[in-house]
Every structure is written in structure tokens, then in C-alpha cells.
Amino acid sequence: MAFGDNQLDGYTEGEEPLVFHYKRGDFRKYESEQCRNIATGVDAPARGFFKVLVASKGNRILFITMMMCFVLMLVMSIFSAKSNVDTIGGVTCELTAFSFQDNVYASLKMKKFRNEQASDGYRNLEIAFSLLDADGNTVAEYETIYSFDMANKEEQFVRSTFTDYEAHSSRCVVTCGNDSRTIKSSVEHR
């Protein structure tokens, strides 16, 4: 038995080794045209990110569908109502809450609604803050009555502080006359 890199293996002693002779590319004539085009690079896929996205009809349809979904999500996020902002009695209210050093600070920012006519009157707002745990149970409450000055163009605030009971979200019910709105906000942990 012979050993080494140049030694042929696979035949018995005394026989001639079997040698194959062929022309390069001669087997291509037996392939189908589609396989030949793939192997020689005639039907090579498009290069580049955007070219691949629009290379075939299916890719174009998929790309257009993705763009339409993206635009729809963008429009919905811009025009959808926020759960922590609402308008009642010509006053726009925005609720924010955050937790810091074992306390939860809830703040209701109020300003005159942009389309509301200027007046010298006051709007009496009944404000009820509530802290909610992860299960939605009320763990703390605070109620107050606030006279909102409609002539004042600056923002006005009502704030409340609670002891942190692992609060998950805050809720504020604002009542003006017979109209009542509920505003919700999650508690940020800082």
C-alpha cells in the first residue's frame, strides 16, 4: 500500500488506475437552460438594498404594502387621542405621574383650550386623583376643588403627593358642572 499526497488510492495491486478525461464545461450541454443561466451568472440576483426590494413583482407588492402599513401606523400615532390629555369645559388637562424616593407625584397641568373665547370668569373643577396598582385596584385617593381662571393664559397646576404603594398607574376624574372626564397615565419610575 502506498502512502503520501501523490499516491492514488482505490485500486488493487497490479491494475492500472482509472483516469477520467473531460472537457471543461462539456457537461453544460446536458443541463436545462434555467440551471445553466444560474450557474453562469446570467440570472444573477440584483445587488443593493433598494434594487432587491423592487427586483420582482412580488417584491414590489410586498414593499408597497410595508410602506402603506408604516404610513398608516405613523398617521394613527399622530392623530390618535392620548389617554393622559383631555378637554373639559374649555380647559385642556394633562395628567402626569412619577415615582421618586418612595413617593408618587401626580400633576394635572391645565390651560385654556385654544378655541375657547377669552372671558374673565372662573371654572370650578372638581379633581379626584387616584393611584392604581398593577391589578387596577385603588390604593390612594385625593380630591380637591380648583377654580380655573379663564383670563389667565399661563398654565395652571394641581399637584398631589402619595406614598408609593407600588403604584402602576394614576387616574384623575375632572368634573366641570355636569360634564366629567377620566384621564389616565402610567407612573414613571425614576
N, CA, C and O atoms as a DFTB+ gen file, in Angstrom:
760 C
 N C O
     1  1       0.846      -1.158       0.000
     2  2       0.000       0.000       0.000
     3  2       0.894       1.224       0.000
     4  3       1.908       1.258       0.697
     5  1       0.524       2.226      -0.776
     6  2       1.335       3.422      -0.918
     7  2       0.776       4.525      -0.037
     8  3      -0.439       4.648       0.115
     9  1       1.661       5.327       0.546
    10  2       1.268       6.451       1.378
    11  2       1.884       7.717       0.828
    12  3       2.966       7.677       0.243
    13  1       1.197       8.863       1.009
    14  2       1.712      10.144       0.538
    15  2       0.638      10.925      -0.200
    16  3      -0.449      10.415      -0.470
    17  1       0.963      12.170      -0.520
    18  2      -0.017      13.043      -1.171
    19  2      -0.197      12.713      -2.645
    20  3      -1.282      12.922      -3.187
    21  1       0.839      12.202      -3.309
    22  2       0.767      11.961      -4.745
    23  2       0.351      10.534      -5.086
    24  3       0.359      10.158      -6.258
    25  1      -0.002       9.760      -4.117
    26  2      -0.338       8.365      -4.354
    27  2      -1.825       8.225      -4.646
    28  3      -2.647       8.851      -3.977
    29  1      -2.173       7.427      -5.618
    30  2      -3.557       7.143      -5.949
    31  2      -4.020       5.982      -5.100
    32  3      -3.273       5.042      -4.828
    33  1      -5.260       6.069      -4.693
    34  2      -5.807       5.028      -3.837
    35  2      -7.103       4.521      -4.459
    36  3      -7.743       5.255      -5.212
    37  1      -7.495       3.321      -4.173
    38  2      -8.770       2.810      -4.641
    39  2      -8.665       1.774      -5.739
    40  3      -9.671       1.506      -6.395
    41  1      -7.526       1.182      -5.976
    42  2      -7.409       0.112      -6.954
    43  2      -6.484      -0.943      -6.358
    44  3      -5.698      -0.661      -5.453
    45  1      -6.589      -2.128      -6.866
    46  2      -5.808      -3.250      -6.324
    47  2      -4.432      -3.290      -6.959
    48  3      -4.188      -2.661      -7.989
    49  1      -3.535      -4.040      -6.332
    50  2      -2.165      -4.153      -6.801
    51  2      -2.128      -4.785      -8.186
    52  3      -2.810      -5.778      -8.436
    53  1      -1.345      -4.219      -9.071
    54  2      -1.142      -4.777     -10.397
    55  2      -2.113      -4.237     -11.446
    56  3      -1.933      -4.507     -12.633
    57  1      -3.113      -3.501     -11.051
    58  2      -4.048      -2.932     -12.023
    59  2      -3.679      -1.476     -12.268
    60  3      -3.027      -0.831     -11.447
    61  1      -4.116      -0.977     -13.427
    62  2      -3.903       0.419     -13.771
    63  2      -4.972       1.266     -13.091
    64  3      -6.125       0.843     -13.006
    65  1      -4.611       2.462     -12.600
    66  2      -5.638       3.327     -12.010
    67  2      -6.566       3.857     -13.093
    68  3      -6.160       4.066     -14.237
    69  1      -7.824       4.069     -12.708
    70  2      -8.835       4.565     -13.618
    71  2      -8.727       6.085     -13.666
    72  3      -8.790       6.742     -12.627
    73  1      -8.564       6.655     -14.874
    74  2      -8.402       8.093     -15.056
    75  2      -9.533       8.592     -15.928
    76  3      -9.845       8.005     -16.964
    77  1     -10.161       9.716     -15.485
    78  2     -11.250      10.323     -16.257
    79  2     -10.721      11.527     -17.008
    80  3     -10.006      12.354     -16.443
    81  1     -11.071      11.628     -18.285
    82  2     -10.716      12.775     -19.100
    83  2     -12.007      13.462     -19.529
    84  3     -12.946      12.797     -19.967
    85  1     -12.063      14.790     -19.407
    86  2     -13.267      15.539     -19.822
    87  2     -12.862      16.936     -20.246
    88  3     -11.805      17.433     -19.856
    89  1     -13.711      17.569     -21.053
    90  2     -13.515      18.957     -21.425
    91  2     -14.254      19.823     -20.413
    92  3     -15.366      19.512     -19.987
    93  1     -13.606      20.906     -20.048
    94  2     -14.245      21.819     -19.104
    95  2     -15.521      22.402     -19.701
    96  3     -15.523      22.869     -20.839
    97  1     -16.623      22.372     -18.917
    98  2     -17.894      22.929     -19.356
    99  2     -18.639      22.042     -20.337
   100  3     -19.692      22.441     -20.836
   101  1     -18.129      20.847     -20.633
   102  2     -18.776      19.960     -21.595
   103  2     -20.127      19.461     -21.072
   104  3     -21.037      19.191     -21.857
   105  1     -20.256      19.340     -19.749
   106  2     -21.495      18.829     -19.158
   107  2     -22.632      19.856     -19.243
   108  3     -23.792      19.493     -19.053
   109  1     -22.323      21.131     -19.524
   110  2     -23.350      22.177     -19.576
   111  2     -24.369      21.922     -20.687
   112  3     -25.509      22.377     -20.597
   113  1     -23.974      21.212     -21.713
   114  2     -24.915      20.972     -22.806
   115  2     -26.042      20.035     -22.394
   116  3     -27.067      19.974     -23.073
   117  1     -25.874      19.303     -21.296
   118  2     -26.906      18.397     -20.819
   119  2     -27.827      19.044     -19.773
   120  3     -28.835      18.453     -19.385
   121  1     -27.484      20.254     -19.319
   122  2     -28.303      20.938     -18.315
   123  2     -29.455      21.677     -18.968
   124  3     -29.435      21.960     -20.166
   125  1     -30.468      21.986     -18.154
   126  2     -31.554      22.814     -18.665
   127  2     -31.057      24.261     -18.753
   128  3     -30.071      24.628     -18.114
   129  1     -31.744      25.063     -19.541
   130  2     -31.314      26.442     -19.750
   131  2     -31.366      27.245     -18.443
   132  3     -30.501      28.084     -18.189
   133  1     -32.379      26.984     -17.625
   134  2     -32.517      27.713     -16.363
   135  2     -31.331      27.420     -15.439
   136  3     -30.766      28.343     -14.852
   137  1     -30.951      26.151     -15.305
   138  2     -29.801      25.790     -14.464
   139  2     -28.509      26.366     -15.031
   140  3     -27.651      26.826     -14.277
   141  1     -28.366      26.344     -16.350
   142  2     -27.173      26.895     -16.991
   143  2     -27.061      28.395     -16.712
   144  3     -25.969      28.889     -16.432
   145  1     -28.178      29.126     -16.786
   146  2     -28.160      30.569     -16.529
   147  2     -27.806      30.883     -15.076
   148  3     -27.093      31.849     -14.804
   149  1     -28.295      30.082     -14.161
   150  2     -27.962      30.298     -12.745
   151  2     -26.476      30.043     -12.510
   152  3     -25.816      30.810     -11.808
   153  1     -25.946      28.960     -13.100
   154  2     -24.549      28.601     -12.878
   155  2     -23.582      29.588     -13.518
   156  3     -22.521      29.862     -12.957
   157  1     -23.930      30.123     -14.681
   158  2     -23.019      31.047     -15.354
   159  2     -23.214      32.495     -14.923
   160  3     -22.416      33.357     -15.293
   161  1     -24.274      32.785     -14.137
   162  2     -24.473      34.138     -13.625
   163  2     -25.310      35.023     -14.517
   164  3     -25.373      36.231     -14.289
   165  1     -25.958      34.462     -15.528
   166  2     -26.813      35.275     -16.403
   167  2     -28.009      35.797     -15.615
   168  3     -28.378      36.963     -15.754
   169  1     -28.613      34.954     -14.798
   170  2     -29.758      35.344     -13.976
   171  2     -29.321      35.639     -12.539
   172  3     -29.963      35.187     -11.591
   173  1     -28.259      36.376     -12.379
   174  2     -27.767      36.701     -11.037
   175  2     -28.774      37.628     -10.330
   176  3     -29.359      38.502     -10.968
   177  1     -28.971      37.442      -9.041
   178  2     -29.894      38.312      -8.319
   179  2     -29.376      39.748      -8.270
   180  3     -28.173      39.997      -8.347
   181  1     -30.319      40.686      -8.140
   182  2     -29.960      42.111      -8.105
   183  2     -29.125      42.409      -6.865
   184  3     -29.325      41.807      -5.810
   185  1     -28.203      43.328      -7.000
   186  2     -27.356      43.735      -5.888
   187  2     -27.853      45.071      -5.368
   188  3     -28.376      45.886      -6.127
   189  1     -27.690      45.291      -4.084
   190  2     -28.101      46.552      -3.483
   191  2     -29.433      46.404      -2.766
   192  3     -30.286      45.619      -3.178
   193  1     -29.604      47.165      -1.690
   194  2     -30.787      47.041      -0.830
   195  2     -32.067      47.410      -1.575
   196  3     -33.019      46.630      -1.578
   197  1     -32.108      48.571      -2.200
   198  2     -33.334      49.023      -2.854
   199  2     -33.627      48.213      -4.112
   200  3     -34.790      47.936      -4.406
   201  1     -32.596      47.828      -4.858
   202  2     -32.803      47.041      -6.075
   203  2     -33.427      45.690      -5.747
   204  3     -34.260      45.192      -6.505
   205  1     -33.036      45.095      -4.630
   206  2     -33.607      43.819      -4.229
   207  2     -35.083      43.989      -3.877
   208  3     -35.893      43.111      -4.172
   209  1     -35.443      45.124      -3.244
   210  2     -36.827      45.355      -2.840
   211  2     -37.769      45.513      -4.032
   212  3     -38.956      45.204      -3.922
   213  1     -37.265      45.986      -5.158
   214  2     -38.121      46.204      -6.321
   215  2     -37.721      45.324      -7.513
   216  3     -38.094      45.629      -8.645
   217  1     -36.976      44.250      -7.284
   218  2     -36.463      43.419      -8.371
   219  2     -37.558      42.627      -9.069
   220  3     -37.500      42.452     -10.286
   221  1     -38.549      42.146      -8.338
   222  2     -39.602      41.343      -8.963
   223  2     -40.965      41.908      -8.580
   224  3     -41.070      42.772      -7.710
   225  1     -41.989      41.416      -9.232
   226  2     -43.343      41.916      -8.981
   227  2     -43.775      41.619      -7.539
   228  3     -44.370      42.469      -6.877
   229  1     -43.476      40.428      -7.068
   230  2     -43.824      40.072      -5.689
   231  2     -43.118      40.953      -4.676
   232  3     -43.721      41.386      -3.694
   233  1     -41.830      41.223      -4.915
   234  2     -41.081      42.100      -4.012
   235  2     -41.647      43.514      -4.016
   236  3     -41.722      44.153      -2.966
   237  1     -42.045      44.009      -5.186
   238  2     -42.622      45.360      -5.266
   239  2     -43.933      45.441      -4.492
   240  3     -44.170      46.410      -3.771
   241  1     -44.782      44.434      -4.636
   242  2     -46.062      44.423      -3.918
   243  2     -45.816      44.383      -2.422
   244  3     -46.466      45.108      -1.668
   245  1     -44.889      43.549      -1.981
   246  2     -44.558      43.457      -0.564
   247  2     -43.989      44.768      -0.039
   248  3     -44.333      45.196       1.063
   249  1     -43.128      45.405      -0.811
   250  2     -42.530      46.682      -0.416
   251  2     -43.603      47.777      -0.308
   252  3     -43.604      48.547       0.652
   253  1     -44.499      47.846      -1.274
   254  2     -45.569      48.849      -1.244
   255  2     -46.498      48.601      -0.053
   256  3     -46.924      49.549       0.606
   257  1     -46.811      47.345       0.222
   258  2     -47.657      47.011       1.369
   259  2     -46.993      47.419       2.678
   260  3     -47.652      47.967       3.561
   261  1     -45.697      47.158       2.812
   262  2     -44.976      47.560       4.031
   263  2     -44.978      49.073       4.193
   264  3     -45.169      49.573       5.301
   265  1     -44.767      49.808       3.107
   266  2     -44.765      51.272       3.182
   267  2     -46.145      51.810       3.562
   268  3     -46.248      52.764       4.333
   269  1     -47.208      51.200       3.020
   270  2     -48.560      51.638       3.369
   271  2     -48.846      51.378       4.841
   272  3     -49.458      52.219       5.500
   273  1     -48.422      50.238       5.373
   274  2     -48.606      49.939       6.799
   275  2     -47.819      50.914       7.662
   276  3     -48.318      51.373       8.690
   277  1     -46.604      51.234       7.261
   278  2     -45.789      52.187       8.012
   279  2     -46.445      53.558       8.046
   280  3     -46.502      54.188       9.102
   281  1     -46.943      54.032       6.902
   282  2     -47.607      55.339       6.844
   283  2     -48.882      55.326       7.674
   284  3     -49.173      56.303       8.363
   285  1     -49.649      54.242       7.623
   286  2     -50.870      54.128       8.409
   287  2     -50.571      54.181       9.903
   288  3     -51.274      54.862      10.649
   289  1     -49.536      53.472      10.348
   290  2     -49.162      53.499      11.764
   291  2     -48.702      54.889      12.184
   292  3     -49.022      55.339      13.285
   293  1     -47.959      55.570      11.328
   294  2     -47.496      56.911      11.624
   295  2     -48.669      57.880      11.755
   296  3     -48.714      58.679      12.691
   297  1     -49.611      57.812      10.826
   298  2     -50.787      58.689      10.872
   299  2     -51.622      58.400      12.112
   300  3     -52.093      59.325      12.774
   301  1     -51.806      57.128      12.427
   302  2     -52.598      56.774      13.609
   303  2     -51.935      57.239      14.893
   304  3     -52.623      57.683      15.812
   305  1     -50.623      57.148      14.976
   306  2     -49.939      57.590      16.192
   307  2     -49.996      59.105      16.345
   308  3     -50.022      59.612      17.467
   309  1     -50.015      59.831      15.236
   310  2     -50.079      61.289      15.309
   311  2     -51.482      61.753      15.693
   312  3     -51.636      62.640      16.533
   313  1     -52.498      61.159      15.082
   314  2     -53.857      61.637      15.273
   315  2     -54.651      60.898      16.347
   316  3     -55.788      61.276      16.627
   317  1     -54.092      59.868      16.948
   318  2     -54.842      59.143      17.970
   319  2     -54.887      59.948      19.261
   320  3     -53.969      60.705      19.577
   321  1     -55.957      59.769      19.982
   322  2     -56.134      60.503      21.236
   323  2     -55.223      59.914      22.312
   324  3     -55.078      58.697      22.429
   325  1     -54.624      60.792      23.081
   326  2     -53.776      60.348      24.177
   327  2     -54.649      60.144      25.404
   328  3     -55.580      60.913      25.645
   329  1     -54.351      59.115      26.176
   330  2     -55.181      58.822      27.339
   331  2     -54.896      59.762      28.505
   332  3     -55.686      59.823      29.447
   333  1     -53.776      60.502      28.462
   334  2     -53.466      61.394      29.578
   335  2     -53.808      62.854      29.273
   336  3     -53.459      63.732      30.062
   337  1     -54.484      63.142      28.144
   338  2     -54.874      64.505      27.786
   339  2     -56.350      64.509      27.404
   340  3     -56.811      63.642      26.662
   341  1     -57.088      65.498      27.920
   342  2     -58.491      65.646      27.565
   343  2     -58.901      67.095      27.790
   344  3     -58.216      67.846      28.484
   345  1     -60.031      67.479      27.193
   346  2     -60.542      68.836      27.331
   347  2     -61.919      68.776      27.964
   348  3     -62.769      67.985      27.555
   349  1     -62.132      69.613      28.959
   350  2     -63.419      69.682      29.640
   351  2     -63.722      71.133      29.981
   352  3     -62.897      71.814      30.591
   353  1     -64.891      71.607      29.593
   354  2     -65.327      72.965      29.916
   355  2     -64.389      74.046      29.417
   356  3     -64.238      75.078      30.071
   357  1     -63.755      73.830      28.267
   358  2     -62.838      74.826      27.717
   359  2     -61.455      74.801      28.335
   360  3     -60.653      75.701      28.088
   361  1     -61.161      73.788      29.133
   362  2     -59.865      73.657      29.797
   363  2     -59.222      72.352      29.349
   364  3     -59.817      71.281      29.475
   365  1     -58.000      72.448      28.825
   366  2     -57.250      71.259      28.437
   367  2     -56.451      70.779      29.640
   368  3     -55.681      71.536      30.231
   369  1     -56.642      69.508      29.995
   370  2     -55.986      68.925      31.172
   371  2     -55.033      67.821      30.727
   372  3     -55.360      67.010      29.860
   373  1     -53.851      67.802      31.334
   374  2     -52.861      66.765      31.046
   375  2     -52.346      66.202      32.357
   376  3     -51.847      66.943      33.204
   377  1     -52.466      64.893      32.525
   378  2     -52.061      64.219      33.751
   379  2     -50.698      63.564      33.569
   380  3     -50.468      62.854      32.589
   381  1     -49.797      63.804      34.516
   382  2     -48.510      63.112      34.554
   383  2     -48.274      62.631      35.970
   384  3     -48.737      63.252      36.926
   385  1     -47.553      61.525      36.111
   386  2     -47.243      60.987      37.439
   387  2     -45.890      60.296      37.370
   388  3     -45.561      59.633      36.386
   389  1     -45.105      60.466      38.445
   390  2     -43.829      59.774      38.516
   391  2     -43.535      59.397      39.958
   392  3     -44.026      60.022      40.897
   393  1     -42.733      58.373      40.107
   394  2     -42.355      57.874      41.424
   395  2     -40.897      58.235      41.685
   396  3     -40.029      58.026      40.837
   397  1     -40.641      58.787      42.888
   398  2     -39.279      59.181      43.246
   399  2     -39.123      59.060      44.750
   400  3     -39.888      59.671      45.497
   401  1     -38.159      58.292      45.207
   402  2     -37.829      58.111      46.616
   403  2     -39.065      57.809      47.459
   404  3     -39.405      58.575      48.361
   405  1     -39.726      56.717      47.176
   406  2     -40.868      56.209      47.940
   407  2     -42.086      57.120      47.923
   408  3     -42.960      56.971      48.777
   409  1     -42.178      58.048      46.995
   410  2     -43.358      58.890      46.840
   411  2     -43.779      58.908      45.376
   412  3     -42.952      58.756      44.477
   413  1     -45.071      59.095      45.153
   414  2     -45.607      59.268      43.808
   415  2     -46.117      60.696      43.716
   416  3     -46.919      61.133      44.541
   417  1     -45.654      61.411      42.719
   418  2     -46.050      62.791      42.495
   419  2     -46.956      62.826      41.265
   420  3     -46.529      62.486      40.161
   421  1     -48.212      63.241      41.464
   422  2     -49.173      63.354      40.368
   423  2     -49.418      64.831      40.114
   424  3     -49.568      65.616      41.050
   425  1     -49.458      65.202      38.845
   426  2     -49.626      66.601      38.477
   427  2     -50.636      66.712      37.339
   428  3     -50.560      65.986      36.348
   429  1     -51.587      67.640      37.503
   430  2     -52.572      67.912      36.473
   431  2     -52.289      69.304      35.927
   432  3     -52.511      70.306      36.605
   433  1     -51.790      69.356      34.680
   434  2     -51.485      70.639      34.045
   435  2     -52.709      71.086      33.274
   436  3     -53.260      70.333      32.471
   437  1     -53.138      72.332      33.525
   438  2     -54.348      72.850      32.889
   439  2     -54.025      74.144      32.162
   440  3     -53.249      74.968      32.645
   441  1     -54.629      74.307      31.002
   442  2     -54.528      75.567      30.270
   443  2     -55.803      75.752      29.468
   444  3     -56.534      74.799      29.197
   445  1     -56.047      76.979      29.100
   446  2     -57.264      77.291      28.363
   447  2     -57.176      76.665      26.980
   448  3     -56.138      76.720      26.321
   449  1     -58.280      76.072      26.554
   450  2     -58.336      75.457      25.228
   451  2     -58.182      76.536      24.179
   452  3     -58.716      77.632      24.349
   453  1     -57.472      76.263      23.107
   454  2     -57.097      77.282      22.123
   455  2     -58.292      77.939      21.437
   456  3     -58.189      79.099      21.037
   457  1     -59.417      77.250      21.286
   458  2     -60.570      77.821      20.595
   459  2     -61.543      78.512      21.549
   460  3     -62.515      79.124      21.108
   461  1     -61.292      78.418      22.822
   462  2     -62.203      78.984      23.810
   463  2     -62.082      80.503      23.808
   464  3     -60.974      81.039      23.765
   465  1     -63.213      81.198      23.853
   466  2     -63.233      82.656      23.877
   467  2     -62.672      83.158      25.209
   468  3     -62.857      82.528      26.250
   469  1     -61.987      84.299      25.158
   470  2     -61.433      84.887      26.373
   471  2     -62.580      85.376      27.251
   472  3     -63.509      86.029      26.775
   473  1     -62.502      85.052      28.524
   474  2     -63.513      85.510      29.474
   475  2     -62.835      85.787      30.800
   476  3     -61.733      85.307      31.066
   477  1     -63.500      86.558      31.616
   478  2     -62.934      86.904      32.915
   479  2     -63.409      85.960      34.002
   480  3     -63.048      86.129      35.166
   481  1     -64.212      84.971      33.644
   482  2     -64.802      84.098      34.644
   483  2     -63.862      82.998      35.104
   484  3     -62.737      82.846      34.628
   485  1     -64.375      82.257      36.037
   486  2     -63.667      81.117      36.591
   487  2     -64.474      79.866      36.299
   488  3     -65.701      79.911      36.206
   489  1     -63.786      78.769      36.159
   490  2     -64.430      77.459      36.018
   491  2     -64.074      76.650      37.251
   492  3     -62.897      76.440      37.545
   493  1     -65.078      76.201      37.962
   494  2     -64.844      75.360      39.129
   495  2     -64.691      73.916      38.669
   496  3     -65.606      73.334      38.087
   497  1     -63.535      73.356      38.937
   498  2     -63.222      71.989      38.539
   499  2     -63.079      71.129      39.780
   500  3     -62.297      71.441      40.679
   501  1     -63.840      70.046      39.824
   502  2     -63.678      69.066      40.897
   503  2     -62.683      68.031      40.393
   504  3     -62.903      67.397      39.361
   505  1     -61.589      67.863      41.128
   506  2     -60.496      66.998      40.678
   507  2     -60.316      65.882      41.695
   508  3     -60.173      66.143      42.889
   509  1     -60.321      64.629      41.222
   510  2     -60.137      63.469      42.092
   511  2     -59.000      62.616      41.531
   512  3     -59.142      61.975      40.490
   513  1     -57.864      62.620      42.243
   514  2     -56.721      61.786      41.869
   515  2     -56.883      60.407      42.490
   516  3     -57.400      60.279      43.600
   517  1     -56.440      59.374      41.774
   518  2     -56.418      58.007      42.302
   519  2     -55.151      57.324      41.827
   520  3     -54.737      57.493      40.680
   521  1     -54.538      56.551      42.712
   522  2     -53.405      55.697      42.333
   523  2     -53.912      54.270      42.213
   524  3     -54.696      53.807      43.043
   525  1     -53.461      53.576      41.175
   526  2     -53.895      52.208      40.924
   527  2     -52.689      51.276      40.934
   528  3     -51.606      51.632      40.469
   529  1     -52.896      50.074      41.472
   530  2     -51.813      49.086      41.439
   531  2     -51.882      48.317      40.122
   532  3     -52.672      48.660      39.243
   533  1     -51.063      47.286      39.986
   534  2     -50.986      46.530      38.733
   535  2     -52.289      45.799      38.417
   536  3     -52.578      45.531      37.251
   537  1     -53.082      45.473      39.446
   538  2     -54.356      44.785      39.233
   539  2     -55.503      45.747      38.962
   540  3     -56.615      45.304      38.670
   541  1     -55.261      47.057      39.051
   542  2     -56.307      48.049      38.814
   543  2     -57.055      48.462      40.064
   544  3     -58.060      49.168      39.984
   545  1     -56.577      48.029      41.215
   546  2     -57.219      48.393      42.481
   547  2     -56.730      49.759      42.936
   548  3     -55.556      50.088      42.772
   549  1     -57.631      50.557      43.508
   550  2     -57.275      51.882      44.004
   551  2     -56.522      51.730      45.326
   552  3     -57.002      51.071      46.248
   553  1     -55.326      52.352      45.412
   554  2     -54.522      52.259      46.634
   555  2     -54.450      53.586      47.371
   556  3     -54.124      53.606      48.558
   557  1     -54.747      54.702      46.699
   558  2     -54.734      56.018      47.358
   559  2     -55.601      56.976      46.548
   560  3     -55.724      56.853      45.329
   561  1     -56.204      57.943      47.262
   562  2     -57.065      58.920      46.600
   563  2     -56.840      60.302      47.195
   564  3     -56.429      60.442      48.347
   565  1     -57.119      61.328      46.380
   566  2     -57.055      62.721      46.821
   567  2     -58.062      63.510      46.001
   568  3     -58.088      63.393      44.776
   569  1     -58.897      64.317      46.665
   570  2     -59.902      65.114      45.981
   571  2     -59.749      66.573      46.363
   572  3     -59.405      66.898      47.499
   573  1     -60.013      67.457      45.392
   574  2     -59.946      68.892      45.640
   575  2     -60.854      69.611      44.647
   576  3     -61.269      69.041      43.638
   577  1     -61.155      70.874      44.953
   578  2     -61.901      71.737      44.032
   579  2     -60.973      72.875      43.668
   580  3     -60.375      73.504      44.541
   581  1     -60.851      73.143      42.353
   582  2     -59.929      74.162      41.860
   583  2     -60.700      75.146      40.996
   584  3     -61.490      74.744      40.141
   585  1     -60.471      76.447      41.219
   586  2     -61.091      77.497      40.400
   587  2     -60.105      77.899      39.320
   588  3     -59.091      78.541      39.594
   589  1     -60.411      77.517      38.103
   590  2     -59.527      77.810      36.975
   591  2     -59.857      79.192      36.438
   592  3     -61.005      79.474      36.095
   593  1     -58.839      80.061      36.364
   594  2     -59.001      81.427      35.877
   595  2     -58.922      81.421      34.355
   596  3     -57.857      81.169      33.791
   597  1     -60.040      81.696      33.688
   598  2     -60.083      81.668      32.218
   599  2     -59.348      82.852      31.596
   600  3     -58.964      82.782      30.429
   601  1     -59.139      83.950      32.350
   602  2     -58.440      85.118      31.819
   603  2     -56.926      84.897      31.812
   604  3     -56.212      85.541      31.043
   605  1     -56.437      84.003      32.652
   606  2     -55.013      83.726      32.751
   607  2     -54.596      82.825      31.584
   608  3     -55.155      81.742      31.414
   609  1     -53.629      83.258      30.789
   610  2     -53.188      82.493      29.624
   611  2     -52.082      81.507      29.964
   612  3     -51.703      80.693      29.123
   613  1     -51.567      81.567      31.169
   614  2     -50.483      80.661      31.556
   615  2     -51.056      79.337      32.041
   616  3     -52.240      79.226      32.359
   617  1     -50.184      78.338      32.088
   618  2     -50.576      77.021      32.578
   619  2     -50.798      77.081      34.087
   620  3     -50.104      77.800      34.807
   621  1     -51.767      76.320      34.540
   622  2     -52.053      76.226      35.965
   623  2     -51.969      74.759      36.358
   624  3     -52.273      73.877      35.555
   625  1     -51.553      74.498      37.601
   626  2     -51.282      73.127      38.022
   627  2     -52.030      72.791      39.306
   628  3     -52.245      73.643      40.168
   629  1     -52.418      71.530      39.406
   630  2     -52.885      70.932      40.657
   631  2     -52.004      69.717      40.861
   632  3     -51.909      68.846      39.997
   633  1     -51.350      69.672      42.035
   634  2     -50.407      68.580      42.292
   635  2     -50.787      67.855      43.563
   636  3     -51.404      68.416      44.468
   637  1     -50.403      66.596      43.606
   638  2     -50.657      65.781      44.786
   639  2     -49.498      64.813      44.977
   640  3     -48.871      64.372      44.013
   641  1     -49.226      64.488      46.242
   642  2     -48.149      63.554      46.580
   643  2     -48.742      62.388      47.356
   644  3     -49.537      62.580      48.276
   645  1     -48.351      61.184      46.979
   646  2     -48.811      59.971      47.649
   647  2     -47.604      59.158      48.079
   648  3     -46.529      59.262      47.489
   649  1     -47.789      58.350      49.108
   650  2     -46.764      57.384      49.477
   651  2     -46.815      56.258      48.453
   652  3     -47.895      55.811      48.068
   653  1     -45.657      55.804      48.017
   654  2     -45.586      54.807      46.950
   655  2     -46.055      53.453      47.463
   656  3     -45.424      52.855      48.335
   657  1     -47.151      52.982      46.921
   658  2     -47.676      51.661      47.245
   659  2     -47.485      50.726      46.061
   660  3     -48.377      49.939      45.746
   661  1     -46.347      50.801      45.409
   662  2     -46.109      50.045      44.176
   663  2     -47.158      50.421      43.141
   664  3     -47.756      49.558      42.499
   665  1     -47.371      51.720      42.992
   666  2     -48.376      52.226      42.057
   667  2     -47.948      51.946      40.627
   668  3     -46.784      52.111      40.262
   669  1     -48.899      51.528      39.842
   670  2     -48.663      51.196      38.439
   671  2     -49.167      52.304      37.523
   672  3     -48.535      52.609      36.512
   673  1     -50.296      52.902      37.868
   674  2     -50.868      53.972      37.048
   675  2     -51.640      54.945      37.921
   676  3     -51.944      54.662      39.079
   677  1     -51.950      56.091      37.344
   678  2     -52.735      57.094      38.058
   679  2     -53.955      57.441      37.220
   680  3     -53.949      57.319      35.995
   681  1     -54.994      57.872      37.906
   682  2     -56.237      58.233      37.240
   683  2     -56.725      59.528      37.864
   684  3     -56.603      59.731      39.072
   685  1     -57.276      60.399      37.041
   686  2     -57.793      61.664      37.524
   687  2     -59.166      61.878      36.896
   688  3     -59.309      61.852      35.673
   689  1     -60.174      62.090      37.742
   690  2     -61.516      62.374      37.267
   691  2     -61.741      63.867      37.452
   692  3     -61.718      64.374      38.574
   693  1     -61.958      64.574      36.333
   694  2     -62.170      66.016      36.357
   695  2     -63.638      66.270      36.029
   696  3     -64.147      65.798      35.012
   697  1     -64.311      67.016      36.896
   698  2     -65.727      67.319      36.713
   699  2     -65.907      68.820      36.641
   700  3     -65.414      69.555      37.496
   701  1     -66.617      69.276      35.615
   702  2     -66.939      70.697      35.444
   703  2     -68.441      70.774      35.185
   704  3     -68.899      70.444      34.092
   705  1     -69.207      71.208      36.182
   706  2     -70.668      71.235      36.042
   707  2     -71.201      69.821      35.974
   708  3     -70.963      69.021      36.879
   709  1     -71.928      69.502      34.901
   710  2     -72.487      68.156      34.725
   711  2     -71.586      67.260      33.876
   712  3     -71.876      66.076      33.704
   713  1     -70.502      67.815      33.348
   714  2     -69.594      67.081      32.474
   715  2     -68.443      66.502      33.295
   716  3     -67.903      67.170      34.177
   717  1     -68.077      65.271      33.002
   718  2     -66.997      64.612      33.734
   719  2     -66.116      63.849      32.749
   720  3     -66.617      63.211      31.824
   721  1     -64.806      63.918      32.953
   722  2     -63.839      63.212      32.103
   723  2     -62.849      62.456      32.982
   724  3     -62.470      62.920      34.057
   725  1     -62.439      61.291      32.507
   726  2     -61.438      60.487      33.206
   727  2     -60.157      60.492      32.393
   728  3     -60.161      60.185      31.201
   729  1     -59.057      60.845      33.052
   730  2     -57.746      60.900      32.400
   731  2     -56.861      59.878      33.099
   732  3     -56.843      59.810      34.328
   733  1     -56.121      59.079      32.320
   734  2     -55.249      58.043      32.885
   735  2     -53.811      58.259      32.425
   736  3     -53.556      58.747      31.324
   737  1     -52.883      57.884      33.297
   738  2     -51.466      57.985      32.971
   739  2     -50.709      56.906      33.731
   740  3     -51.068      56.574      34.861
   741  1     -49.675      56.363      33.125
   742  2     -48.825      55.400      33.831
   743  2     -47.847      56.155      34.721
   744  3     -47.514      57.311      34.455
   745  1     -47.397      55.503      35.761
   746  2     -46.459      56.105      36.696
   747  2     -45.035      55.798      36.242
   748  3     -44.647      54.634      36.141
   749  1     -44.262      56.843      35.970
   750  2     -42.871      56.669      35.597
   751  2     -42.053      56.443      36.862
   752  3     -42.277      57.102      37.877
   753  1     -41.109      55.518      36.799
   754  2     -40.240      55.258      37.942
   755  2     -38.872      55.847      37.664
   756  3     -38.201      55.477      36.701
   757  1     -38.470      56.773      38.526
   758  2     -37.186      57.458      38.333
   759  2     -36.213      57.069      39.411
   760  3     -35.077      57.543      39.417
